[in-house]
């Protein structure tokens, strides 16, 4: 049975607009899909979800890069990171819901990305050719929300380093088939319900396409906040 990994990068749970929209999308895929699939949810703000990636883990990574042996302490740190990556890589599809924080992504999402984006796991490197993403053939959907910022607003109302960073990361690890849906702004908005309806309609269209890919390729990748 295909597996869809839903990555929730919001700590607001029932009060999260991005989470509600991500669940709306997953429900739509389940309705449109010709076959059942398992949904696994990763709530990044839950306690003890992510291992630290500090001095020891960084040294373990550099040992891999340079072809050196890892110390027992480094091996343990590397294995903890690998467990997080294996959960990610084993999924057939991803949904991300991502609220904008200070023009960027929430810190736990960046930590998750830093844990799983490792050489030989999510990317390879060739001195002559450069980097190559290793998660090819997967699909992703990301829901992006922001309270004040919206595309086209004056600079005084914020900048977007969140969706641009995340789209670049997906491409870096090889996930080139990705859909990004935005619900913004959620605060300075004279028609919040109308803006939400537009986002929901985009998600419904995307769900139909994802369901079709799931039926033909058995692969669906979703990410959410």
PDB file of C-alpha atoms in Angstrom:
ATOM      1  CA  UNK A   1       0.000   0.000   0.000  1.00  0.00           C
ATOM      2  CA  UNK A   2       1.391   3.438  -0.908  1.00  0.00           C
ATOM      3  CA  UNK A   3       2.358   5.715   1.977  1.00  0.00           C
ATOM      4  CA  UNK A   4       1.796   9.458   2.142  1.00  0.00           C
ATOM      5  CA  UNK A   5       3.932  11.313   4.653  1.00  0.00           C
ATOM      6  CA  UNK A   6       2.346  14.487   5.967  1.00  0.00           C
ATOM      7  CA  UNK A   7       4.933  16.808   7.533  1.00  0.00           C
ATOM      8  CA  UNK A   8       3.245  19.334   9.815  1.00  0.00           C
ATOM      9  CA  UNK A   9       5.515  22.318  10.499  1.00  0.00           C
ATOM     10  CA  UNK A  10       2.969  24.287  12.520  1.00  0.00           C
ATOM     11  CA  UNK A  11       2.667  24.202  16.331  1.00  0.00           C
ATOM     12  CA  UNK A  12      -0.858  25.646  16.261  1.00  0.00           C
ATOM     13  CA  UNK A  13      -2.624  22.363  15.371  1.00  0.00           C
ATOM     14  CA  UNK A  14      -6.403  23.035  15.443  1.00  0.00           C
ATOM     15  CA  UNK A  15      -5.779  26.766  14.969  1.00  0.00           C
ATOM     16  CA  UNK A  16      -3.417  26.313  12.027  1.00  0.00           C
ATOM     17  CA  UNK A  17      -4.670  27.449   8.631  1.00  0.00           C
ATOM     18  CA  UNK A  18      -1.904  25.575   6.848  1.00  0.00           C
ATOM     19  CA  UNK A  19      -2.709  22.347   8.677  1.00  0.00           C
ATOM     20  CA  UNK A  20      -6.415  22.603   7.891  1.00  0.00           C
ATOM     21  CA  UNK A  21      -5.644  23.102   4.212  1.00  0.00           C
ATOM     22  CA  UNK A  22      -3.192  20.197   4.170  1.00  0.00           C
ATOM     23  CA  UNK A  23      -5.820  17.905   5.670  1.00  0.00           C
ATOM     24  CA  UNK A  24      -8.345  19.243   3.166  1.00  0.00           C
ATOM     25  CA  UNK A  25      -5.978  18.188   0.383  1.00  0.00           C
ATOM     26  CA  UNK A  26      -5.334  14.735   1.838  1.00  0.00           C
ATOM     27  CA  UNK A  27      -9.078  14.132   2.220  1.00  0.00           C
ATOM     28  CA  UNK A  28      -9.572  15.157  -1.411  1.00  0.00           C
ATOM     29  CA  UNK A  29      -6.872  12.749  -2.601  1.00  0.00           C
ATOM     30  CA  UNK A  30      -8.487   9.936  -0.628  1.00  0.00           C
ATOM     31  CA  UNK A  31     -11.830  10.738  -2.256  1.00  0.00           C
ATOM     32  CA  UNK A  32     -10.419  10.988  -5.777  1.00  0.00           C
ATOM     33  CA  UNK A  33      -7.973   8.107  -5.518  1.00  0.00           C
ATOM     34  CA  UNK A  34      -8.816   4.693  -6.997  1.00  0.00           C
ATOM     35  CA  UNK A  35      -6.996   2.880  -4.225  1.00  0.00           C
ATOM     36  CA  UNK A  36      -6.342   3.293  -0.538  1.00  0.00           C
ATOM     37  CA  UNK A  37      -3.078   4.535   0.888  1.00  0.00           C
ATOM     38  CA  UNK A  38      -1.629   4.944   4.348  1.00  0.00           C
ATOM     39  CA  UNK A  39      -1.207   8.441   5.773  1.00  0.00           C
ATOM     40  CA  UNK A  40       1.635   8.955   8.242  1.00  0.00           C
ATOM     41  CA  UNK A  41       1.829  12.311  10.024  1.00  0.00           C
ATOM     42  CA  UNK A  42       5.037  13.814  11.360  1.00  0.00           C
ATOM     43  CA  UNK A  43       4.344  16.692  13.767  1.00  0.00           C
ATOM     44  CA  UNK A  44       7.697  18.445  13.914  1.00  0.00           C
ATOM     45  CA  UNK A  45       6.899  20.395  17.079  1.00  0.00           C
ATOM     46  CA  UNK A  46       6.218  17.275  19.137  1.00  0.00           C
ATOM     47  CA  UNK A  47       8.809  16.608  21.809  1.00  0.00           C
ATOM     48  CA  UNK A  48      11.732  14.309  20.962  1.00  0.00           C
ATOM     49  CA  UNK A  49      10.848  14.036  17.268  1.00  0.00           C
ATOM     50  CA  UNK A  50      14.175  15.284  15.931  1.00  0.00           C
ATOM     51  CA  UNK A  51      17.710  14.467  17.061  1.00  0.00           C
ATOM     52  CA  UNK A  52      20.137  17.322  17.604  1.00  0.00           C
ATOM     53  CA  UNK A  53      22.505  17.957  14.719  1.00  0.00           C
ATOM     54  CA  UNK A  54      25.392  19.736  16.370  1.00  0.00           C
ATOM     55  CA  UNK A  55      29.106  19.206  16.874  1.00  0.00           C
ATOM     56  CA  UNK A  56      29.122  15.398  16.897  1.00  0.00           C
ATOM     57  CA  UNK A  57      26.696  14.933  14.012  1.00  0.00           C
ATOM     58  CA  UNK A  58      28.479  17.566  11.941  1.00  0.00           C
ATOM     59  CA  UNK A  59      31.777  15.749  12.500  1.00  0.00           C
ATOM     60  CA  UNK A  60      30.116  12.494  11.455  1.00  0.00           C
ATOM     61  CA  UNK A  61      28.937  14.160   8.239  1.00  0.00           C
ATOM     62  CA  UNK A  62      32.406  15.475   7.455  1.00  0.00           C
ATOM     63  CA  UNK A  63      33.845  12.014   8.048  1.00  0.00           C
ATOM     64  CA  UNK A  64      31.507  10.737   5.325  1.00  0.00           C
ATOM     65  CA  UNK A  65      32.523  13.569   2.985  1.00  0.00           C
ATOM     66  CA  UNK A  66      36.242  12.919   3.497  1.00  0.00           C
ATOM     67  CA  UNK A  67      36.116   9.128   3.633  1.00  0.00           C
ATOM     68  CA  UNK A  68      37.272   8.940   7.265  1.00  0.00           C
ATOM     69  CA  UNK A  69      36.123   6.461   9.921  1.00  0.00           C
ATOM     70  CA  UNK A  70      33.515   7.690  12.387  1.00  0.00           C
ATOM     71  CA  UNK A  71      34.023   7.480  16.144  1.00  0.00           C
ATOM     72  CA  UNK A  72      31.438   5.457  18.137  1.00  0.00           C
ATOM     73  CA  UNK A  73      29.846   8.731  19.263  1.00  0.00           C
ATOM     74  CA  UNK A  74      29.651   9.922  15.680  1.00  0.00           C
ATOM     75  CA  UNK A  75      28.183   6.594  14.555  1.00  0.00           C
ATOM     76  CA  UNK A  76      25.370   6.949  17.100  1.00  0.00           C
ATOM     77  CA  UNK A  77      24.606  10.505  15.943  1.00  0.00           C
ATOM     78  CA  UNK A  78      24.674   9.429  12.301  1.00  0.00           C
ATOM     79  CA  UNK A  79      22.330   6.510  12.966  1.00  0.00           C
ATOM     80  CA  UNK A  80      19.858   8.808  14.761  1.00  0.00           C
ATOM     81  CA  UNK A  81      19.830  11.102  11.740  1.00  0.00           C
ATOM     82  CA  UNK A  82      19.491   8.108   9.420  1.00  0.00           C
ATOM     83  CA  UNK A  83      16.326   6.965  11.192  1.00  0.00           C
ATOM     84  CA  UNK A  84      14.701  10.327  10.425  1.00  0.00           C
ATOM     85  CA  UNK A  85      15.825  10.107   6.809  1.00  0.00           C
ATOM     86  CA  UNK A  86      14.541   6.549   6.400  1.00  0.00           C
ATOM     87  CA  UNK A  87      11.056   7.645   7.458  1.00  0.00           C
ATOM     88  CA  UNK A  88      11.201  10.364   4.835  1.00  0.00           C
ATOM     89  CA  UNK A  89      12.654   8.264   2.025  1.00  0.00           C
ATOM     90  CA  UNK A  90      10.311   5.309   2.559  1.00  0.00           C
ATOM     91  CA  UNK A  91       7.191   7.363   1.815  1.00  0.00           C
ATOM     92  CA  UNK A  92       5.663   7.351  -1.644  1.00  0.00           C
ATOM     93  CA  UNK A  93       4.213  10.862  -1.385  1.00  0.00           C
ATOM     94  CA  UNK A  94       4.581  14.004   0.737  1.00  0.00           C
ATOM     95  CA  UNK A  95       2.393  16.872   1.934  1.00  0.00           C
ATOM     96  CA  UNK A  96       3.979  19.806   3.740  1.00  0.00           C
ATOM     97  CA  UNK A  97       2.109  22.592   5.516  1.00  0.00           C
ATOM     98  CA  UNK A  98       4.433  25.523   6.145  1.00  0.00           C
ATOM     99  CA  UNK A  99       3.566  28.774   7.930  1.00  0.00           C
ATOM    100  CA  UNK A 100       5.892  31.689   7.289  1.00  0.00           C
ATOM    101  CA  UNK A 101       7.932  32.738  10.341  1.00  0.00           C
ATOM    102  CA  UNK A 102       9.962  35.941  10.130  1.00  0.00           C
ATOM    103  CA  UNK A 103      10.017  35.689   6.331  1.00  0.00           C
ATOM    104  CA  UNK A 104      11.384  32.114   6.519  1.00  0.00           C
ATOM    105  CA  UNK A 105      10.371  28.583   7.493  1.00  0.00           C
ATOM    106  CA  UNK A 106       9.790  27.510  11.135  1.00  0.00           C
ATOM    107  CA  UNK A 107      13.040  26.482  12.792  1.00  0.00           C
ATOM    108  CA  UNK A 108      11.971  22.866  13.313  1.00  0.00           C
ATOM    109  CA  UNK A 109      11.400  22.438   9.589  1.00  0.00           C
ATOM    110  CA  UNK A 110      14.889  23.762   8.909  1.00  0.00           C
ATOM    111  CA  UNK A 111      16.252  21.344  11.535  1.00  0.00           C
ATOM    112  CA  UNK A 112      14.424  18.436   9.894  1.00  0.00           C
ATOM    113  CA  UNK A 113      15.828  19.440   6.517  1.00  0.00           C
ATOM    114  CA  UNK A 114      19.344  19.701   7.938  1.00  0.00           C
ATOM    115  CA  UNK A 115      19.049  16.253   9.535  1.00  0.00           C
ATOM    116  CA  UNK A 116      17.939  14.422   6.378  1.00  0.00           C
ATOM    117  CA  UNK A 117      19.888  16.328   3.725  1.00  0.00           C
ATOM    118  CA  UNK A 118      23.042  14.252   3.840  1.00  0.00           C
ATOM    119  CA  UNK A 119      25.542  13.014   1.233  1.00  0.00           C
ATOM    120  CA  UNK A 120      24.672   9.625  -0.160  1.00  0.00           C
ATOM    121  CA  UNK A 121      21.160   9.830   1.270  1.00  0.00           C
ATOM    122  CA  UNK A 122      19.237  12.661  -0.344  1.00  0.00           C
ATOM    123  CA  UNK A 123      21.975  13.978  -2.625  1.00  0.00           C
ATOM    124  CA  UNK A 124      25.167  12.932  -4.326  1.00  0.00           C
ATOM    125  CA  UNK A 125      28.158  15.009  -5.375  1.00  0.00           C
ATOM    126  CA  UNK A 126      30.584  14.729  -8.263  1.00  0.00           C
ATOM    127  CA  UNK A 127      33.595  17.067  -8.422  1.00  0.00           C
ATOM    128  CA  UNK A 128      33.066  17.484 -12.151  1.00  0.00           C
ATOM    129  CA  UNK A 129      29.275  17.599 -12.312  1.00  0.00           C
ATOM    130  CA  UNK A 130      28.278  19.034  -8.937  1.00  0.00           C
ATOM    131  CA  UNK A 131      25.277  18.035  -6.827  1.00  0.00           C
ATOM    132  CA  UNK A 132      22.549  15.575  -7.847  1.00  0.00           C
ATOM    133  CA  UNK A 133      19.318  14.881  -5.994  1.00  0.00           C
ATOM    134  CA  UNK A 134      18.710  11.206  -5.207  1.00  0.00           C
ATOM    135  CA  UNK A 135      14.949  11.271  -4.468  1.00  0.00           C
ATOM    136  CA  UNK A 136      13.885  11.184  -8.077  1.00  0.00           C
ATOM    137  CA  UNK A 137      10.421  10.150  -9.231  1.00  0.00           C
ATOM    138  CA  UNK A 138       8.621  11.507  -6.159  1.00  0.00           C
ATOM    139  CA  UNK A 139       5.904  14.146  -5.992  1.00  0.00           C
ATOM    140  CA  UNK A 140       5.222  16.804  -3.377  1.00  0.00           C
ATOM    141  CA  UNK A 141       2.593  19.308  -2.400  1.00  0.00           C
ATOM    142  CA  UNK A 142       3.324  22.202  -0.065  1.00  0.00           C
ATOM    143  CA  UNK A 143       0.835  24.562   1.559  1.00  0.00           C
ATOM    144  CA  UNK A 144       2.320  27.968   2.397  1.00  0.00           C
ATOM    145  CA  UNK A 145       0.576  30.473   4.677  1.00  0.00           C
ATOM    146  CA  UNK A 146       1.466  33.932   5.955  1.00  0.00           C
ATOM    147  CA  UNK A 147      -0.322  36.503   8.062  1.00  0.00           C
ATOM    148  CA  UNK A 148       0.752  39.791   6.462  1.00  0.00           C
ATOM    149  CA  UNK A 149       2.921  38.983   3.453  1.00  0.00           C
ATOM    150  CA  UNK A 150       1.341  38.190   0.096  1.00  0.00           C
ATOM    151  CA  UNK A 151       2.834  38.241  -3.398  1.00  0.00           C
ATOM    152  CA  UNK A 152       2.892  41.752  -4.803  1.00  0.00           C
ATOM    153  CA  UNK A 153       2.693  43.664  -1.513  1.00  0.00           C
ATOM    154  CA  UNK A 154       5.138  46.546  -0.856  1.00  0.00           C
ATOM    155  CA  UNK A 155       8.428  45.644   0.827  1.00  0.00           C
ATOM    156  CA  UNK A 156       7.205  47.214   4.078  1.00  0.00           C
ATOM    157  CA  UNK A 157       4.781  44.281   4.409  1.00  0.00           C
ATOM    158  CA  UNK A 158       7.458  41.620   4.332  1.00  0.00           C
ATOM    159  CA  UNK A 159       9.496  39.361   2.086  1.00  0.00           C
ATOM    160  CA  UNK A 160       9.225  35.687   1.217  1.00  0.00           C
ATOM    161  CA  UNK A 161      12.313  33.586   1.892  1.00  0.00           C
ATOM    162  CA  UNK A 162      10.127  30.671   2.974  1.00  0.00           C
ATOM    163  CA  UNK A 163       8.504  29.240  -0.158  1.00  0.00           C
ATOM    164  CA  UNK A 164      11.543  30.058  -2.295  1.00  0.00           C
ATOM    165  CA  UNK A 165      13.897  28.245   0.089  1.00  0.00           C
ATOM    166  CA  UNK A 166      11.599  25.244   0.337  1.00  0.00           C
ATOM    167  CA  UNK A 167      11.068  24.933  -3.417  1.00  0.00           C
ATOM    168  CA  UNK A 168      14.831  25.098  -3.937  1.00  0.00           C
ATOM    169  CA  UNK A 169      15.403  22.386  -1.333  1.00  0.00           C
ATOM    170  CA  UNK A 170      12.878  20.045  -2.948  1.00  0.00           C
ATOM    171  CA  UNK A 171      14.656  20.468  -6.255  1.00  0.00           C
ATOM    172  CA  UNK A 172      18.059  19.962  -4.602  1.00  0.00           C
ATOM    173  CA  UNK A 173      17.098  16.518  -3.275  1.00  0.00           C
ATOM    174  CA  UNK A 174      15.559  15.509  -6.608  1.00  0.00           C
ATOM    175  CA  UNK A 175      11.861  16.183  -6.027  1.00  0.00           C
ATOM    176  CA  UNK A 176      11.196  18.180  -9.160  1.00  0.00           C
ATOM    177  CA  UNK A 177       7.476  17.407  -9.448  1.00  0.00           C
ATOM    178  CA  UNK A 178       6.108  19.717  -6.753  1.00  0.00           C
ATOM    179  CA  UNK A 179       2.981  21.837  -6.388  1.00  0.00           C
ATOM    180  CA  UNK A 180       2.930  24.908  -4.141  1.00  0.00           C
ATOM    181  CA  UNK A 181      -0.352  26.413  -2.927  1.00  0.00           C
ATOM    182  CA  UNK A 182      -0.441  29.680  -0.991  1.00  0.00           C
ATOM    183  CA  UNK A 183      -3.067  31.044   1.417  1.00  0.00           C
ATOM    184  CA  UNK A 184      -2.106  34.648   2.164  1.00  0.00           C
ATOM    185  CA  UNK A 185      -2.540  36.976   3.782  1.00  0.00           C
ATOM    186  CA  UNK A 186      -4.464  35.557   6.713  1.00  0.00           C
ATOM    187  CA  UNK A 187      -4.465  38.761   8.808  1.00  0.00           C
ATOM    188  CA  UNK A 188      -4.456  41.876   6.591  1.00  0.00           C
ATOM    189  CA  UNK A 189      -7.161  40.580   4.310  1.00  0.00           C
ATOM    190  CA  UNK A 190     -10.573  42.040   3.619  1.00  0.00           C
ATOM    191  CA  UNK A 191     -11.834  38.730   2.233  1.00  0.00           C
ATOM    192  CA  UNK A 192     -10.176  35.919   4.174  1.00  0.00           C
ATOM    193  CA  UNK A 193     -12.932  33.447   3.347  1.00  0.00           C
ATOM    194  CA  UNK A 194     -12.662  34.216  -0.353  1.00  0.00           C
ATOM    195  CA  UNK A 195      -8.897  33.794  -0.315  1.00  0.00           C
ATOM    196  CA  UNK A 196      -9.286  30.492   1.534  1.00  0.00           C
ATOM    197  CA  UNK A 197     -11.818  29.272  -1.039  1.00  0.00           C
ATOM    198  CA  UNK A 198      -9.355  30.016  -3.838  1.00  0.00           C
ATOM    199  CA  UNK A 199      -6.666  27.982  -2.053  1.00  0.00           C
ATOM    200  CA  UNK A 200      -9.103  25.121  -1.436  1.00  0.00           C
ATOM    201  CA  UNK A 201     -10.055  25.085  -5.126  1.00  0.00           C
ATOM    202  CA  UNK A 202      -6.369  24.903  -6.113  1.00  0.00           C
ATOM    203  CA  UNK A 203      -5.914  22.006  -3.710  1.00  0.00           C
ATOM    204  CA  UNK A 204      -8.888  20.142  -5.132  1.00  0.00           C
ATOM    205  CA  UNK A 205      -7.461  20.443  -8.644  1.00  0.00           C
ATOM    206  CA  UNK A 206      -4.063  19.285  -7.394  1.00  0.00           C
ATOM    207  CA  UNK A 207      -5.657  16.352  -5.550  1.00  0.00           C
ATOM    208  CA  UNK A 208      -7.220  15.022  -8.741  1.00  0.00           C
ATOM    209  CA  UNK A 209      -3.871  15.136 -10.518  1.00  0.00           C
ATOM    210  CA  UNK A 210      -2.091  13.488  -7.577  1.00  0.00           C
ATOM    211  CA  UNK A 211      -4.680  10.738  -7.420  1.00  0.00           C
ATOM    212  CA  UNK A 212      -4.083  10.042 -11.101  1.00  0.00           C
ATOM    213  CA  UNK A 213      -0.343   9.775 -10.562  1.00  0.00           C
ATOM    214  CA  UNK A 214      -0.924   7.467  -7.622  1.00  0.00           C
ATOM    215  CA  UNK A 215      -3.068   5.149  -9.715  1.00  0.00           C
ATOM    216  CA  UNK A 216      -0.544   4.922 -12.577  1.00  0.00           C
ATOM    217  CA  UNK A 217       2.784   5.068 -10.791  1.00  0.00           C
ATOM    218  CA  UNK A 218       1.992   4.126  -7.210  1.00  0.00           C
ATOM    219  CA  UNK A 219       3.931   7.188  -6.087  1.00  0.00           C
ATOM    220  CA  UNK A 220       2.690  10.324  -4.338  1.00  0.00           C
ATOM    221  CA  UNK A 221       4.664  12.777  -2.272  1.00  0.00           C
ATOM    222  CA  UNK A 222       3.092  15.411  -0.018  1.00  0.00           C
ATOM    223  CA  UNK A 223       4.445  17.970   2.486  1.00  0.00           C
ATOM    224  CA  UNK A 224       2.516  20.202   4.817  1.00  0.00           C
ATOM    225  CA  UNK A 225       2.579  22.844   7.497  1.00  0.00           C
TER     226      UNK A 225
END
